[in-house]
Structure formats: structure tokens, C-alpha cells
Amino acid sequence: MLTRKQLEVQERRTLAPFGLKAADSRGRVHREGEHPYRTCFQRDHDRIIHSTAFRRLEYKTQVFVTHEGDYYRTRLTHTLEVAQIAETIARTLRLNVDLAKSIALAHDLGHGPFGHSGEDALRDLMKGHGGFDHNLQALRIVDLLEERYPTFPGLNLTWEVREGLNKHRVPLHLSLEAQVVDVADEIAYDHHDLDDGITSGLIREEELQGIPIWRRVHREVKKRFPDIRPEVRKYQIIRRLIDLRVTDLLRESERRIRKRGIRRPSDAQSVRERIIAFGPEMERLRAPLKRFLNTRLYHHYHVVRMADKAQRLLSALFETYLRKPEQLPDTTRNRLGKEEIHRVICDYIAGMTDRYAMEEYRKLFHPFERV
Ligand code: MG
């Protein structure tokens, strides 16, 4: 049987000198004994997967609201894609895979229902009451809102995973593993949004010919497989696009590690530039794709209508609870004495899935619905 101690020794042998070792963790806020056969980061990984907030990601919107179809990404499948890309990058650079995966699995826990429009709504509603930011909300969840242990609130994650979630405050001084997750997030959503955008019919493949990197890969795939179905061609293009980005990222990051003389994990946090980054050519190539997604998908009238509806729905819920907090369930009401009412309502709404928020709206506003 492999023990934790042996795993820690293995890490020292196999990780790069600049990879963060579990044995060097700064530990947890509340003291706990170590596990016999899991490292601290492996344990965090498991705690996140077993949390309520993680399960709810299944019914939270990425771009398409969950009831719009079963084929699109949800926050859960997005999170799994981010974790997978982060794992590949971390393993290849000999960084700590367990740490990178834990940060990836937790990185979107703080999102409320209805994606970014939900976040905008909560931010507006919380103006003057401490605001709302999904990165900080993820920390609130793992530090405070998950109730699992009798002796402390939250999941009591390691300092390194918590710091990786705190990119709102420390965008420049992230560990290499946290930087990996940040870029993996972007690689994942650029490509799966492209994929979902085409599947939904909101984006037509012909429109993409104006994007140089798409045009190039499209031509390659067409030449190699002239007779494949458009559906299969789309996947072939997208998998190559992801591969191009990841490969470029690995080369450039390795170059920066050498150039900057990164030898220990802390070295990466003291330089002023990101170490995990794309090269200049890829920086140029990805810009037109991002612009395209922004104008043609994220601001497609269909997406905007859904987003606006979501905002009205969340505002209506928020104001209803605020006017008469007795309508909140007991577990939420119990927190009213301890925290400001706006924060309590915000936490409650942020924890909702799309589906739950819509059901709740129906219950509160449709006269013939059971409450
Ligand atoms: Mg994300």
C-alpha cells in the first residue's frame, strides 16, 4: 500500500523544482491530522467533488440556460473540461497535477444561476452592500457556506487551493498551478462555446472563415478528410484548435521558466509577468476568435434576451425576500442574526441552480402554483 509519506517523496522526485509539493503546503486554517494515503491536495480534490456546490454546477448555465437543450455545456461539464486541460498542462510541465485539478474543480463554484447575467444581476443588487464577485463567492463557499464538519465551517481547504481561487485579489502573484488553471479556463470556454454556438445554429460555420486560425485548420482538415460529415469535421477542427493552443502554451511557458530562471515555486510569484502564457503569435491569432465570440455569440439577440430575463427573475426574487424575509427557508433565516440581510439573500440566490431559481419564481409569482 502506497502511503501519503511515500507519495510526498515521489512528488519530490518527479515534479519539477518549481512545482508545488504537497509536503510544503502552508496547511489549513483549522488544524487537522494528515490522511494516511492521500496528500493534502488530493484530499482537497475529493472534498470539492463531494460538496453540494459542486453538484449544483450540473444545473447552472455556461452560455445556454440548462433548459435550452441537453447538448450544451453546463458549468459542470465546463469545469471538467478545464480540469482535464489543466491536468495535461500541469503534467507536461511537471507541476503538481493534484493542486491544479483541485483549483480547476473549484474555480467556478461561486457562480450563481444563469451565468454572467446572474452575476451582473447580483452585483447590481449588492451595490452598497459589499458587492458580488464569483471568485470571492467561491471562497465564501469553501470557507464558510458548505456545512460538512462539526468543528469548523466550510471545507477547510489548503492555503494553496484557496489562494488559487483568489485570483480577483492576486492576479499577478498566482502559483504556476493557479496560472495553469486560469489559461485552461480560457482555452476550454473559447472552444466549447464555439462548438455549442455552431450546434445551436447561432453561429454558422461560413461566418468563421474570416478568422485566420479557423480558416487554416479548416483547410487542413478538409484536405485530409474531404468527405466527412460537417458534424465530424467540426469536432476535428475544434480538437486541433485546442491542441494548437495547448502546445503553444507549453512551449512559451517553458521558455519563460528558463528565461526568468524559475527554480522554486515562489520564484513564479515574485516576477511581474505571467509565466504560463501564450507566445506572441498565438496571442495575435486568438484575438479575432474572441472578438467573434463576443459579438456573434455572447451578444446574439437570443442570448441577450435570455440574459435579460434571468436578471429580471433574480431581481424579483431578491426584492421579494428582502421585503419579507420570513419567506426564506429556515437554514437561511437562521443566518439573519449573524450577517447583513443583503448578504444572506445573495448567498441563498447565488447557491441556486437555474432550474431551482425558475421553480422558485413560479412558486412565488404564479397564483395557482403550490408554494
Ligand atoms: Mg470557468
PDB file of N, CA and C in Angstrom, residues 16 18 85-86 88-95 175-184 187 244-263 268 271 273-280 282-283:
ATOM      1  N   ALA A  16       8.859  19.041 -11.124  1.00  0.00           N
ATOM      2  CA  ALA A  16       9.939  19.989 -11.379  1.00  0.00           C
ATOM      3  C   ALA A  16      10.266  20.722 -10.074  1.00  0.00           C
ATOM      4  N   PHE A  18      10.205  23.701  -9.524  1.00  0.00           N
ATOM      5  CA  PHE A  18       9.275  24.810  -9.329  1.00  0.00           C
ATOM      6  C   PHE A  18       7.818  24.345  -9.163  1.00  0.00           C
ATOM      7  N   ILE A  85      -7.883  19.882 -19.181  1.00  0.00           N
ATOM      8  CA  ILE A  85      -6.844  20.645 -19.881  1.00  0.00           C
ATOM      9  C   ILE A  85      -5.742  21.038 -18.887  1.00  0.00           C
ATOM     10  N   ALA A  86      -6.152  21.457 -17.692  1.00  0.00           N
ATOM     11  CA  ALA A  86      -5.176  21.852 -16.663  1.00  0.00           C
ATOM     12  C   ALA A  86      -4.286  20.666 -16.294  1.00  0.00           C
ATOM     13  N   THR A  88      -3.409  18.099 -18.196  1.00  0.00           N
ATOM     14  CA  THR A  88      -2.437  17.865 -19.274  1.00  0.00           C
ATOM     15  C   THR A  88      -1.282  18.866 -19.194  1.00  0.00           C
ATOM     16  N   ILE A  89      -1.631  20.144 -19.020  1.00  0.00           N
ATOM     17  CA  ILE A  89      -0.580  21.169 -18.975  1.00  0.00           C
ATOM     18  C   ILE A  89       0.308  20.965 -17.747  1.00  0.00           C
ATOM     19  N   ALA A  90      -0.320  20.760 -16.592  1.00  0.00           N
ATOM     20  CA  ALA A  90       0.454  20.612 -15.350  1.00  0.00           C
ATOM     21  C   ALA A  90       1.366  19.389 -15.424  1.00  0.00           C
ATOM     22  N   ARG A  91       0.856  18.283 -15.950  1.00  0.00           N
ATOM     23  CA  ARG A  91       1.658  17.062 -16.009  1.00  0.00           C
ATOM     24  C   ARG A  91       2.857  17.255 -16.937  1.00  0.00           C
ATOM     25  N   THR A  92       2.601  17.891 -18.075  1.00  0.00           N
ATOM     26  CA  THR A  92       3.682  18.060 -19.055  1.00  0.00           C
ATOM     27  C   THR A  92       4.769  18.998 -18.538  1.00  0.00           C
ATOM     28  N   LEU A  93       4.353  20.020 -17.779  1.00  0.00           N
ATOM     29  CA  LEU A  93       5.357  20.943 -17.228  1.00  0.00           C
ATOM     30  C   LEU A  93       5.930  20.435 -15.894  1.00  0.00           C
ATOM     31  N   ARG A  94       5.506  19.266 -15.482  1.00  0.00           N
ATOM     32  CA  ARG A  94       5.912  18.655 -14.203  1.00  0.00           C
ATOM     33  C   ARG A  94       5.542  19.527 -13.002  1.00  0.00           C
ATOM     34  N   LEU A  95       4.350  20.115 -13.099  1.00  0.00           N
ATOM     35  CA  LEU A  95       3.800  20.844 -11.956  1.00  0.00           C
ATOM     36  C   LEU A  95       2.927  19.881 -11.148  1.00  0.00           C
ATOM     37  N   SER A 175       0.348  31.107  -8.088  1.00  0.00           N
ATOM     38  CA  SER A 175       1.290  29.996  -8.257  1.00  0.00           C
ATOM     39  C   SER A 175       1.223  29.532  -9.711  1.00  0.00           C
ATOM     40  N   LEU A 176       2.226  28.778 -10.142  1.00  0.00           N
ATOM     41  CA  LEU A 176       2.211  28.277 -11.518  1.00  0.00           C
ATOM     42  C   LEU A 176       0.982  27.401 -11.749  1.00  0.00           C
ATOM     43  N   GLU A 177       0.613  26.596 -10.739  1.00  0.00           N
ATOM     44  CA  GLU A 177      -0.548  25.714 -10.886  1.00  0.00           C
ATOM     45  C   GLU A 177      -1.827  26.543 -11.069  1.00  0.00           C
ATOM     46  N   ALA A 178      -1.943  27.656 -10.343  1.00  0.00           N
ATOM     47  CA  ALA A 178      -3.136  28.508 -10.486  1.00  0.00           C
ATOM     48  C   ALA A 178      -3.129  29.218 -11.840  1.00  0.00           C
ATOM     49  N   GLN A 179      -1.947  29.593 -12.299  1.00  0.00           N
ATOM     50  CA  GLN A 179      -1.851  30.208 -13.636  1.00  0.00           C
ATOM     51  C   GLN A 179      -2.286  29.218 -14.712  1.00  0.00           C
ATOM     52  N   VAL A 180      -1.927  27.957 -14.536  1.00  0.00           N
ATOM     53  CA  VAL A 180      -2.333  26.913 -15.491  1.00  0.00           C
ATOM     54  C   VAL A 180      -3.862  26.866 -15.585  1.00  0.00           C
ATOM     55  N   VAL A 181      -4.522  26.889 -14.431  1.00  0.00           N
ATOM     56  CA  VAL A 181      -5.987  26.804 -14.421  1.00  0.00           C
ATOM     57  C   VAL A 181      -6.607  28.020 -15.105  1.00  0.00           C
ATOM     58  N   ASP A 182      -6.030  29.176 -14.860  1.00  0.00           N
ATOM     59  CA  ASP A 182      -6.555  30.392 -15.462  1.00  0.00           C
ATOM     60  C   ASP A 182      -6.552  30.295 -16.993  1.00  0.00           C
ATOM     61  N   VAL A 183      -5.455  29.802 -17.557  1.00  0.00           N
ATOM     62  CA  VAL A 183      -5.374  29.683 -19.009  1.00  0.00           C
ATOM     63  C   VAL A 183      -6.215  28.513 -19.507  1.00  0.00           C
ATOM     64  N   ALA A 184      -6.241  27.414 -18.744  1.00  0.00           N
ATOM     65  CA  ALA A 184      -7.048  26.255 -19.144  1.00  0.00           C
ATOM     66  C   ALA A 184      -8.525  26.648 -19.219  1.00  0.00           C
ATOM     67  N   ILE A 187      -8.941  28.440 -22.534  1.00  0.00           N
ATOM     68  CA  ILE A 187      -8.871  27.510 -23.670  1.00  0.00           C
ATOM     69  C   ILE A 187     -10.173  26.713 -23.760  1.00  0.00           C
ATOM     70  N   LEU A 244      -3.445  23.077 -30.743  1.00  0.00           N
ATOM     71  CA  LEU A 244      -2.533  24.162 -31.129  1.00  0.00           C
ATOM     72  C   LEU A 244      -2.284  25.112 -29.958  1.00  0.00           C
ATOM     73  N   ARG A 245      -3.371  25.464 -29.271  1.00  0.00           N
ATOM     74  CA  ARG A 245      -3.239  26.403 -28.151  1.00  0.00           C
ATOM     75  C   ARG A 245      -2.396  25.817 -27.018  1.00  0.00           C
ATOM     76  N   VAL A 246      -2.731  24.544 -26.674  1.00  0.00           N
ATOM     77  CA  VAL A 246      -2.028  23.925 -25.543  1.00  0.00           C
ATOM     78  C   VAL A 246      -0.542  23.763 -25.880  1.00  0.00           C
ATOM     79  N   THR A 247      -0.256  23.317 -27.098  1.00  0.00           N
ATOM     80  CA  THR A 247       1.135  23.111 -27.493  1.00  0.00           C
ATOM     81  C   THR A 247       1.908  24.425 -27.462  1.00  0.00           C
ATOM     82  N   ASP A 248       1.291  25.485 -27.973  1.00  0.00           N
ATOM     83  CA  ASP A 248       1.940  26.796 -27.944  1.00  0.00           C
ATOM     84  C   ASP A 248       2.186  27.245 -26.502  1.00  0.00           C
ATOM     85  N   LEU A 249       1.182  27.018 -25.668  1.00  0.00           N
ATOM     86  CA  LEU A 249       1.286  27.421 -24.260  1.00  0.00           C
ATOM     87  C   LEU A 249       2.441  26.696 -23.566  1.00  0.00           C
ATOM     88  N   LEU A 250       2.567  25.389 -23.828  1.00  0.00           N
ATOM     89  CA  LEU A 250       3.628  24.611 -23.192  1.00  0.00           C
ATOM     90  C   LEU A 250       5.000  25.139 -23.615  1.00  0.00           C
ATOM     91  N   ARG A 251       5.159  25.401 -24.910  1.00  0.00           N
ATOM     92  CA  ARG A 251       6.466  25.885 -25.412  1.00  0.00           C
ATOM     93  C   ARG A 251       6.823  27.230 -24.805  1.00  0.00           C
ATOM     94  N   GLU A 252       5.849  28.155 -24.857  1.00  0.00           N
ATOM     95  CA  GLU A 252       6.121  29.504 -24.371  1.00  0.00           C
ATOM     96  C   GLU A 252       6.367  29.496 -22.856  1.00  0.00           C
ATOM     97  N   SER A 253       5.593  28.707 -22.127  1.00  0.00           N
ATOM     98  CA  SER A 253       5.755  28.681 -20.667  1.00  0.00           C
ATOM     99  C   SER A 253       7.133  28.132 -20.298  1.00  0.00           C
ATOM    100  N   GLU A 254       7.538  27.098 -21.013  1.00  0.00           N
ATOM    101  CA  GLU A 254       8.850  26.515 -20.741  1.00  0.00           C
ATOM    102  C   GLU A 254       9.957  27.543 -21.025  1.00  0.00           C
ATOM    103  N   ARG A 255       9.757  28.287 -22.120  1.00  0.00           N
ATOM    104  CA  ARG A 255      10.732  29.323 -22.475  1.00  0.00           C
ATOM    105  C   ARG A 255      10.828  30.381 -21.361  1.00  0.00           C
ATOM    106  N   ARG A 256       9.663  30.786 -20.848  1.00  0.00           N
ATOM    107  CA  ARG A 256       9.663  31.816 -19.796  1.00  0.00           C
ATOM    108  C   ARG A 256      10.260  31.296 -18.488  1.00  0.00           C
ATOM    109  N   ILE A 257      10.009  30.020 -18.195  1.00  0.00           N
ATOM    110  CA  ILE A 257      10.575  29.424 -16.977  1.00  0.00           C
ATOM    111  C   ILE A 257      12.099  29.495 -17.043  1.00  0.00           C
ATOM    112  N   ARG A 258      12.630  29.164 -18.230  1.00  0.00           N
ATOM    113  CA  ARG A 258      14.083  29.209 -18.403  1.00  0.00           C
ATOM    114  C   ARG A 258      14.603  30.639 -18.355  1.00  0.00           C
ATOM    115  N   LYS A 259      13.949  31.497 -19.146  1.00  0.00           N
ATOM    116  CA  LYS A 259      14.412  32.877 -19.274  1.00  0.00           C
ATOM    117  C   LYS A 259      14.406  33.605 -17.927  1.00  0.00           C
ATOM    118  N   ARG A 260      13.379  33.348 -17.132  1.00  0.00           N
ATOM    119  CA  ARG A 260      13.230  34.034 -15.847  1.00  0.00           C
ATOM    120  C   ARG A 260      13.979  33.327 -14.717  1.00  0.00           C
ATOM    121  N   GLY A 261      14.591  32.207 -15.038  1.00  0.00           N
ATOM    122  CA  GLY A 261      15.322  31.461 -14.007  1.00  0.00           C
ATOM    123  C   GLY A 261      14.426  30.997 -12.865  1.00  0.00           C
ATOM    124  N   ILE A 262      13.245  30.468 -13.227  1.00  0.00           N
ATOM    125  CA  ILE A 262      12.312  29.992 -12.194  1.00  0.00           C
ATOM    126  C   ILE A 262      12.830  28.652 -11.655  1.00  0.00           C
ATOM    127  N   ARG A 263      13.172  28.625 -10.363  1.00  0.00           N
ATOM    128  CA  ARG A 263      13.706  27.397  -9.783  1.00  0.00           C
ATOM    129  C   ARG A 263      12.843  26.848  -8.654  1.00  0.00           C
ATOM    130  N   ALA A 268       8.024  32.081  -9.217  1.00  0.00           N
ATOM    131  CA  ALA A 268       7.000  32.462 -10.197  1.00  0.00           C
ATOM    132  C   ALA A 268       6.096  33.555  -9.635  1.00  0.00           C
ATOM    133  N   VAL A 271       7.819  37.329  -9.896  1.00  0.00           N
ATOM    134  CA  VAL A 271       8.031  38.086 -11.144  1.00  0.00           C
ATOM    135  C   VAL A 271       6.726  38.769 -11.548  1.00  0.00           C
ATOM    136  N   GLU A 273       5.443  39.209 -14.561  1.00  0.00           N
ATOM    137  CA  GLU A 273       4.681  38.733 -15.729  1.00  0.00           C
ATOM    138  C   GLU A 273       4.190  37.316 -15.459  1.00  0.00           C
ATOM    139  N   ARG A 274       3.156  36.948 -16.204  1.00  0.00           N
ATOM    140  CA  ARG A 274       2.680  35.574 -16.135  1.00  0.00           C
ATOM    141  C   ARG A 274       3.724  34.662 -16.772  1.00  0.00           C
ATOM    142  N   ILE A 275       3.956  33.517 -16.130  1.00  0.00           N
ATOM    143  CA  ILE A 275       4.898  32.543 -16.677  1.00  0.00           C
ATOM    144  C   ILE A 275       4.158  31.578 -17.599  1.00  0.00           C
ATOM    145  N   ILE A 276       2.952  31.221 -17.201  1.00  0.00           N
ATOM    146  CA  ILE A 276       2.146  30.324 -18.033  1.00  0.00           C
ATOM    147  C   ILE A 276       1.385  31.202 -19.021  1.00  0.00           C
ATOM    148  N   ALA A 277       1.887  31.253 -20.245  1.00  0.00           N
ATOM    149  CA  ALA A 277       1.327  32.209 -21.201  1.00  0.00           C
ATOM    150  C   ALA A 277       1.533  31.739 -22.633  1.00  0.00           C
ATOM    151  N   PHE A 278       0.743  32.321 -23.544  1.00  0.00           N
ATOM    152  CA  PHE A 278       0.909  32.024 -24.973  1.00  0.00           C
ATOM    153  C   PHE A 278       2.052  32.851 -25.546  1.00  0.00           C
ATOM    154  N   GLY A 279       2.612  32.372 -26.649  1.00  0.00           N
ATOM    155  CA  GLY A 279       3.613  33.149 -27.364  1.00  0.00           C
ATOM    156  C   GLY A 279       2.943  34.283 -28.139  1.00  0.00           C
ATOM    157  N   PRO A 280       3.760  35.219 -28.660  1.00  0.00           N
ATOM    158  CA  PRO A 280       3.191  36.402 -29.327  1.00  0.00           C
ATOM    159  C   PRO A 280       2.323  36.066 -30.545  1.00  0.00           C
ATOM    160  N   MET A 282       0.479  33.323 -31.085  1.00  0.00           N
ATOM    161  CA  MET A 282      -0.822  32.792 -30.636  1.00  0.00           C
ATOM    162  C   MET A 282      -1.667  33.900 -30.011  1.00  0.00           C
ATOM    163  N   GLU A 283      -1.019  34.823 -29.313  1.00  0.00           N
ATOM    164  CA  GLU A 283      -1.742  35.986 -28.771  1.00  0.00           C
ATOM    165  C   GLU A 283      -2.476  36.704 -29.901  1.00  0.00           C
TER     166      GLU A 283
END
